[in-house]
Short mmCIF file of C-alpha atoms in Angstrom, two decimals:
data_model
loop_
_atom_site.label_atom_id
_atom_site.label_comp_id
_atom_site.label_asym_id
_atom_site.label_seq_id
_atom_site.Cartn_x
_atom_site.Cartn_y
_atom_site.Cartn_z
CA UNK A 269 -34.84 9.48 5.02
CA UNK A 270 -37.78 9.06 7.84
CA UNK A 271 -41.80 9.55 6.01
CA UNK A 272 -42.29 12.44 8.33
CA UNK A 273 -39.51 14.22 6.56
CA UNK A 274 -40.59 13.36 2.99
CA UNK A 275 -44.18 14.28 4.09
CA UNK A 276 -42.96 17.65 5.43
CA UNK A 277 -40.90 18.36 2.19
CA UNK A 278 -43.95 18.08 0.21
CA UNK A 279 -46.39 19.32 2.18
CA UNK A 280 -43.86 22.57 1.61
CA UNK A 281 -43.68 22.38 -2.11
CA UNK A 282 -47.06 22.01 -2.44
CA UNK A 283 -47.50 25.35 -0.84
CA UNK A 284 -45.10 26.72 -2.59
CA UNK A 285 -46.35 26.10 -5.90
CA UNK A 286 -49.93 27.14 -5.30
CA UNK A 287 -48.11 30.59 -4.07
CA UNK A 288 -46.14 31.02 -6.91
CA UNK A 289 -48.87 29.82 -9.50
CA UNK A 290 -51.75 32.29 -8.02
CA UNK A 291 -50.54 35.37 -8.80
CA UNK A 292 -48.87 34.86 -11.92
CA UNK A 293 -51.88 32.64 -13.36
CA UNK A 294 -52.33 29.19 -14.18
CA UNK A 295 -50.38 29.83 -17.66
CA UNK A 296 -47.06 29.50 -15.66
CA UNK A 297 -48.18 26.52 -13.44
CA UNK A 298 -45.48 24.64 -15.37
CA UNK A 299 -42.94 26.72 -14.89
CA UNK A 300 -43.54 27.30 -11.36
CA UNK A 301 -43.86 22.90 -10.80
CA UNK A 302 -40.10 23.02 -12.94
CA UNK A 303 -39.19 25.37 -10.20
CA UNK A 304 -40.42 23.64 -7.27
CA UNK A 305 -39.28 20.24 -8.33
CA UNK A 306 -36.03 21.99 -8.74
CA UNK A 307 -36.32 22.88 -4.70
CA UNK A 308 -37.49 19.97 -3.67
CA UNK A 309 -34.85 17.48 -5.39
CA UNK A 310 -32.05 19.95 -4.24
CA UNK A 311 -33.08 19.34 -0.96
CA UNK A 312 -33.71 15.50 -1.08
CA UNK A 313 -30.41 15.48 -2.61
CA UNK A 314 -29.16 17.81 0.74
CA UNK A 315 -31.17 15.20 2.93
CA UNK A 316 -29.71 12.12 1.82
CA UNK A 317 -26.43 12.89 1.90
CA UNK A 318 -26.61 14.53 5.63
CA UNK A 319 -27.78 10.88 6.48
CA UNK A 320 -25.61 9.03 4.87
CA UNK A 321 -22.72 11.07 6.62
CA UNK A 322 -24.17 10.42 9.89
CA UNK A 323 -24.76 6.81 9.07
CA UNK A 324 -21.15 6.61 8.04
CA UNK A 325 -20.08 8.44 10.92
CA UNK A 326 -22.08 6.60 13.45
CA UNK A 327 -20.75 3.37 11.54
CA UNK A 328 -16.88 4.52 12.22
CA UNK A 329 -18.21 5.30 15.88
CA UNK A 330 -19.23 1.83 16.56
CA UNK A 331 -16.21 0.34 14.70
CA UNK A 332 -13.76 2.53 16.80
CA UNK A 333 -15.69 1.13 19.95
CA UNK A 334 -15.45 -2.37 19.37
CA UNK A 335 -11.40 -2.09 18.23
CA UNK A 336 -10.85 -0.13 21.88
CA UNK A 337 -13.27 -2.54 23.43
CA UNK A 338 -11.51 -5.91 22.02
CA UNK A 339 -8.09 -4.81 22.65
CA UNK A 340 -8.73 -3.56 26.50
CA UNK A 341 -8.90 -7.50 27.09
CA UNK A 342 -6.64 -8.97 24.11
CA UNK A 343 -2.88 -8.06 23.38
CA UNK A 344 -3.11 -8.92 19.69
CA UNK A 345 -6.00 -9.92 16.75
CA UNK A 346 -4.32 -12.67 14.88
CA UNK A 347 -5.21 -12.99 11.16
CA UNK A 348 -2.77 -15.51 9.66
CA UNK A 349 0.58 -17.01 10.33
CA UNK A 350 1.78 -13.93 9.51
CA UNK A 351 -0.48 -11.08 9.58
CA UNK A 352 -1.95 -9.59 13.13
CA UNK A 353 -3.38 -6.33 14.55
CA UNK A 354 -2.06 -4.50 17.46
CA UNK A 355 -2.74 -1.90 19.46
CA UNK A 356 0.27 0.57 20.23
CA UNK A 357 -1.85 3.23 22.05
CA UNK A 358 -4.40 3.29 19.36
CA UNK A 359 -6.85 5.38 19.80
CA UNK A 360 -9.42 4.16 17.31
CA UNK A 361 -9.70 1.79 14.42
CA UNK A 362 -7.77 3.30 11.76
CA UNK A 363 -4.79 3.72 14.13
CA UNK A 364 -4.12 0.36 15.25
CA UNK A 365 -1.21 -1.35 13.69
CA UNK A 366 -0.45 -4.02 11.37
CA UNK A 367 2.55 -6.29 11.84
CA UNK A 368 3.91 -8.87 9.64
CA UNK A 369 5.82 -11.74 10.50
CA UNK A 370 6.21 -9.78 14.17
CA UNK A 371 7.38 -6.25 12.33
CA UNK A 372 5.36 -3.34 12.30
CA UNK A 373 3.87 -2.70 8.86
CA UNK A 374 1.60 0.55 8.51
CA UNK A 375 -1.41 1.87 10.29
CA UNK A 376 -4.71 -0.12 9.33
CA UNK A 377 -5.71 3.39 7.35
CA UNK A 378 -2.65 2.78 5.10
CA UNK A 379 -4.65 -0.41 3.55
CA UNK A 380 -7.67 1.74 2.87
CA UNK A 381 -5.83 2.70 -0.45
CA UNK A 382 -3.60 0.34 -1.42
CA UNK A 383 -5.87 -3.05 -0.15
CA UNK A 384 -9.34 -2.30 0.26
CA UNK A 385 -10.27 -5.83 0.50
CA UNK A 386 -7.82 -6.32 3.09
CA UNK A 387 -9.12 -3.15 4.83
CA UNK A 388 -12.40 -4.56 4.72
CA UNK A 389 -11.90 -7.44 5.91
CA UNK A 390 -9.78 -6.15 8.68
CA UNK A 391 -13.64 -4.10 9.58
CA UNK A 392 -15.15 -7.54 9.41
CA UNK A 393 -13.03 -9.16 11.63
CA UNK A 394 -12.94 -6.34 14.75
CA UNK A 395 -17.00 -6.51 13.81
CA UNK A 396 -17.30 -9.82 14.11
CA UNK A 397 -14.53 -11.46 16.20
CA UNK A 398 -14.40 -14.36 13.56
CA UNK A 399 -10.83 -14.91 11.44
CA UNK A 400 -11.71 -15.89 7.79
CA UNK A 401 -8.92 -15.86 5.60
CA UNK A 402 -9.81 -12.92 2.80
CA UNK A 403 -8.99 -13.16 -1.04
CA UNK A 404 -6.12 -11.58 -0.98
CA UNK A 405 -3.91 -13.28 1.78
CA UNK A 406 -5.43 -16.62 1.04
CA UNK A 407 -4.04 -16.35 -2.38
CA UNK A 408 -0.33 -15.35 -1.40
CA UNK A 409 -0.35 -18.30 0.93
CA UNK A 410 -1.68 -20.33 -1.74
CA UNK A 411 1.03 -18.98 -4.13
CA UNK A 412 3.37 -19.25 -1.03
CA UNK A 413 6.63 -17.73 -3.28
CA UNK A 414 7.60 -14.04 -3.83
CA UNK A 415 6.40 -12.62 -6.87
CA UNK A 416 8.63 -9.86 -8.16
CA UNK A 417 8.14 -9.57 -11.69
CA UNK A 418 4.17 -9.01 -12.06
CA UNK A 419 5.40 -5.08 -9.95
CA UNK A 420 7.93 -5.01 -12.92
CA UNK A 421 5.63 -5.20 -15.09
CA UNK A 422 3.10 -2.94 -13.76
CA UNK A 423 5.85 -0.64 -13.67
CA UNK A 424 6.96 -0.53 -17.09
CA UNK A 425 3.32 -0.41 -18.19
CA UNK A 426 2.96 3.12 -16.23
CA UNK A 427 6.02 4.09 -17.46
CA UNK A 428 4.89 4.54 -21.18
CA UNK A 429 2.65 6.85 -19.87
CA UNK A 430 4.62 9.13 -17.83
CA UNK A 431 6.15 12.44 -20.06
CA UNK A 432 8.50 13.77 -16.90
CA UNK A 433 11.53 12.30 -18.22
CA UNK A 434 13.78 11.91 -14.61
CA UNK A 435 10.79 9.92 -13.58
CA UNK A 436 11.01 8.12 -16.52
CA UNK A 437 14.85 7.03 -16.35
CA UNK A 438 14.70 6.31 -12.17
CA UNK A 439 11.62 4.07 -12.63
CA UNK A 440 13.91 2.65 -15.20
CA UNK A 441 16.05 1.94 -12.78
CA UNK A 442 13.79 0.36 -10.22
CA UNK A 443 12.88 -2.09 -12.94
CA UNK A 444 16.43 -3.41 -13.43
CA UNK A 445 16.79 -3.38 -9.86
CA UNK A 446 13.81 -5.33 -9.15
CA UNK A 447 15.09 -7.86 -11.88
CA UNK A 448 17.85 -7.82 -10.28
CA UNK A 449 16.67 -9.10 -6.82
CA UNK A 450 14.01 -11.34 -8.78
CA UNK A 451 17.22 -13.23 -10.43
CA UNK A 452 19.40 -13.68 -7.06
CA UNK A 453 15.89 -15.14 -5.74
CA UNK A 454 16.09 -17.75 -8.21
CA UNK A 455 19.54 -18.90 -7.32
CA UNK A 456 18.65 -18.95 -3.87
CA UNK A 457 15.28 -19.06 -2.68
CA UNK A 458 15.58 -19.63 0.80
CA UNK A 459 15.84 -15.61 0.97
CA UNK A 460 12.51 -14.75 0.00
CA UNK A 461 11.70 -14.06 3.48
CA UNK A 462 14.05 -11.06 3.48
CA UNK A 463 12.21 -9.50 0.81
CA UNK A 464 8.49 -10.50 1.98
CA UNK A 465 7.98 -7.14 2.55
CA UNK A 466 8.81 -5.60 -0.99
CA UNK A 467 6.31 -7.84 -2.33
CA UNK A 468 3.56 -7.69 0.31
CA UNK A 469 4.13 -3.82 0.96
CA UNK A 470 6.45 -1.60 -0.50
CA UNK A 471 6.16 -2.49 -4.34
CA UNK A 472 2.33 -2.63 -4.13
CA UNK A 473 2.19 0.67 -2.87
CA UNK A 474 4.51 2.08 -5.37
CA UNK A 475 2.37 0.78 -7.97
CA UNK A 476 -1.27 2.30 -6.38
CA UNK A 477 1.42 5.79 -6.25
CA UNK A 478 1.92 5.79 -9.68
CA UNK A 479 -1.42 4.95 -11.02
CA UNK A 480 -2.96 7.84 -8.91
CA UNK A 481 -0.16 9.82 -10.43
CA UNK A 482 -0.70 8.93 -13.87
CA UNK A 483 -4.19 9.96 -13.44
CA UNK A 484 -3.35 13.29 -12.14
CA UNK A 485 -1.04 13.76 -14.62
CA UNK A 486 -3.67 13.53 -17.56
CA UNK A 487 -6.01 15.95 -15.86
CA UNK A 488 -4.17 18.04 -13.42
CA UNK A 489 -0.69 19.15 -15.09
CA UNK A 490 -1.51 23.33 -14.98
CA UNK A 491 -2.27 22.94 -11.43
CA UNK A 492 0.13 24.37 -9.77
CA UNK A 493 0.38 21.73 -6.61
CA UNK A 494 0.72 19.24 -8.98
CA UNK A 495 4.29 19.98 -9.74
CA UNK A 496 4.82 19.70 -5.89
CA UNK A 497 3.34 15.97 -5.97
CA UNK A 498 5.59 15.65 -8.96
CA UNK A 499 9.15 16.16 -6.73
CA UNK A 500 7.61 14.28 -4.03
CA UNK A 501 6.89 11.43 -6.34
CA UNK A 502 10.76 12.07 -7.63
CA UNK A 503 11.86 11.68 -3.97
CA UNK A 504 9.98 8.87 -3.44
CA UNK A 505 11.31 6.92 -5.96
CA UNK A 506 14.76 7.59 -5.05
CA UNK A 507 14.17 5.80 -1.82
CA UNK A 508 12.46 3.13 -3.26
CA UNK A 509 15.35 2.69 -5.48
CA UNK A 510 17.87 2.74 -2.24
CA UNK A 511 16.18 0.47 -0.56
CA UNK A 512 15.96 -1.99 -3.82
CA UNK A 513 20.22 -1.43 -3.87
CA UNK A 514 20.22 -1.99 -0.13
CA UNK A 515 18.96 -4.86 -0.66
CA UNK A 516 20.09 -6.56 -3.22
CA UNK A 517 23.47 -6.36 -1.10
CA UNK A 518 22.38 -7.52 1.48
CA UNK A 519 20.44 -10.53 0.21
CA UNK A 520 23.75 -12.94 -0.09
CA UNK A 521 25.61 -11.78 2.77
CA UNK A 522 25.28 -14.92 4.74
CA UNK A 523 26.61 -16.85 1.22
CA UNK A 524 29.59 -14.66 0.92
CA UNK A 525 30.52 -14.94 4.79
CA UNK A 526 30.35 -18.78 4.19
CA UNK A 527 32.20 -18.18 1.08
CA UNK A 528 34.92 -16.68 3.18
CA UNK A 529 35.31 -18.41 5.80
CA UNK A 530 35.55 -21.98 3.43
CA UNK A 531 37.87 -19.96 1.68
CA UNK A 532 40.30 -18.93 5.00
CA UNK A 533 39.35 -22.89 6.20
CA UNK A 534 40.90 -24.43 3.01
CA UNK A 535 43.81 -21.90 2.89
CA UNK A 536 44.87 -23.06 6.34
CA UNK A 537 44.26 -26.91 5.74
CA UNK A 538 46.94 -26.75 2.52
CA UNK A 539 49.21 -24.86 4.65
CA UNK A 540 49.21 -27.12 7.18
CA UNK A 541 49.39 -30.11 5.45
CA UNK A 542 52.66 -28.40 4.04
CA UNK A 543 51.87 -28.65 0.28
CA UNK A 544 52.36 -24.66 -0.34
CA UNK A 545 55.46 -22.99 -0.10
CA UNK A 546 55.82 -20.09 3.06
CA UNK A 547 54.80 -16.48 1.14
CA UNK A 548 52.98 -17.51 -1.53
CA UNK A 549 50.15 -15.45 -0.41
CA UNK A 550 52.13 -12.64 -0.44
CA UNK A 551 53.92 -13.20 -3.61
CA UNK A 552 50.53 -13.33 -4.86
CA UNK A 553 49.52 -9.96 -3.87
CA UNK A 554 52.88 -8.24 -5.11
CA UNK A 555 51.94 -9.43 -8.49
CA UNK A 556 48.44 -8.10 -8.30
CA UNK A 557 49.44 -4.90 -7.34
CA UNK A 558 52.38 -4.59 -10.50
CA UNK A 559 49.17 -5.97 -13.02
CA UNK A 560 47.60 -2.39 -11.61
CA UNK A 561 50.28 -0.58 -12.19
#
């Protein structure tokens, strides 16, 4: 807050008090300083937080001025290998986009939430120009291997605390789902780029969802939007949950196509090196379909 304003504040309470004390007497002088200290810290109070809201405005001013200005001469802000900033017709800082591995990710306000490091850095960088590696992406290329079962846990560890019991049995089942994917990732590795995502993005924000949720829960229940959150959440999960199926049969598609085709290769090599008899394909399929009968 500038002195003059301070000064002017009380240079007013000052008056105030000597009006106030005068007529009533100096018996109530300490009454009427309770009262004007009341005032006058209501309206520091009103004072300092008009200027920080300007400051903070001003701040997202400048910020949204050097994102337009940076990407009027540059097509993309690389962060890492695989993490840049783009601008598709963003007006402003919050709406440019993140991409990941060349997909588009989320809006830059998205990570406000769900990684505020990452969202600060992300100010630091469009402040700045310069590309330092923060915390958190330094450490999952440090790690450089999907980590599935730490959201599992987190998961379960909500899930005690959660009374709504549908919520209760589909988180359920995004656990064994998730423990699912996390076991056909140890057979084959080499597809934990397909599920990058899940790990950098989806599951993470499923977790910050149900810790806000579990703290609305404990405080907010009789309010009657709360049950509307609830459904949503219900929804919610039941994508997440589609998505995990989607992809856990997806993951080996490429194995079972190789699978195949070895299969049809060596199937026509015995054939035609003669060493099975005409029809016994077909004889084999007759006598699957009598065992179902």
């Amino acid at each position: 807050m500038k002195k003059w304003t301070s000064n002017f504040l009380a240079l007013i309470c000052f008056g105030s008090l000597i009006a106030f004390a005068l007529p009533l007497g100096f018996s109530n002088l300490f009454l009427g300083t309770a009262a004007v200290s009341f005032l006058l810290l209501g309206a520091v109070q009103y004072f300092s937080k008009k200027k920080a809201l300007n400051d903070k405005k001003k701040m997202q001013r400048q910020l949204d001025e050097k994102a337009l200005a940076y990407f009027s001469e540059h097509d993309e802000l690389v962060l890492n290998e695989n993490v840049t900033i783009r601008s598709d017709q963003a007006n402003g800082f919050n709406t440019l986009d993140v991409y990941y591995q060349n997909e588009k990710l989320c809006k830059v306000s998205e990570f406000k939430s769900s990684f505020p490091d990452t969202y600060d850095y992300f100010k630091y960088v469009i402040y700045t120009n310069e590309v330092v590696e923060p915390e958190e992406i330094h450490e999952e290329e440090e790690e450089s291997t999907v980590n599935l079962k730490k959201f599992m846990r987190q998961i379960d560890d909500l899930n005690t605390s959660i009374t709504n019991k549908k919520i209760t049995e589909d988180l359920y089942h995004t656990s064994a789902m998730i423990k699912f994917i996390d076991q056909i990732l140890d057979q084959y590795p080499q597809k934990e780029s397909k599920v990058s995502k899940l790990d950098y993005y989806y599951l993470p924000t499923l977790v910050s969802i149900l810790k806000n949720y579990v703290r609305l829960s404990d405080t907010n229940k009789m309010d009657p939007d709360f049950n509307e959150v609830e459904s949503q959440l219900m929804k919610t999960i039941y994508l997440v949950n589609q998505a995990l199926e989607t992809m856990s049969t997806t993951l080996c598609d490429d194995e079972i196509l190789d699978l195949s085709s070895d299969m049809s290769v060596l199937e026509t090599m015995l054939k035609k090196d003669g060493l099975v008899r005409e029809g016994t394909i077909d004889e084999l399929k007759v006598g699957e379909n009598n065992a179902e009968r």
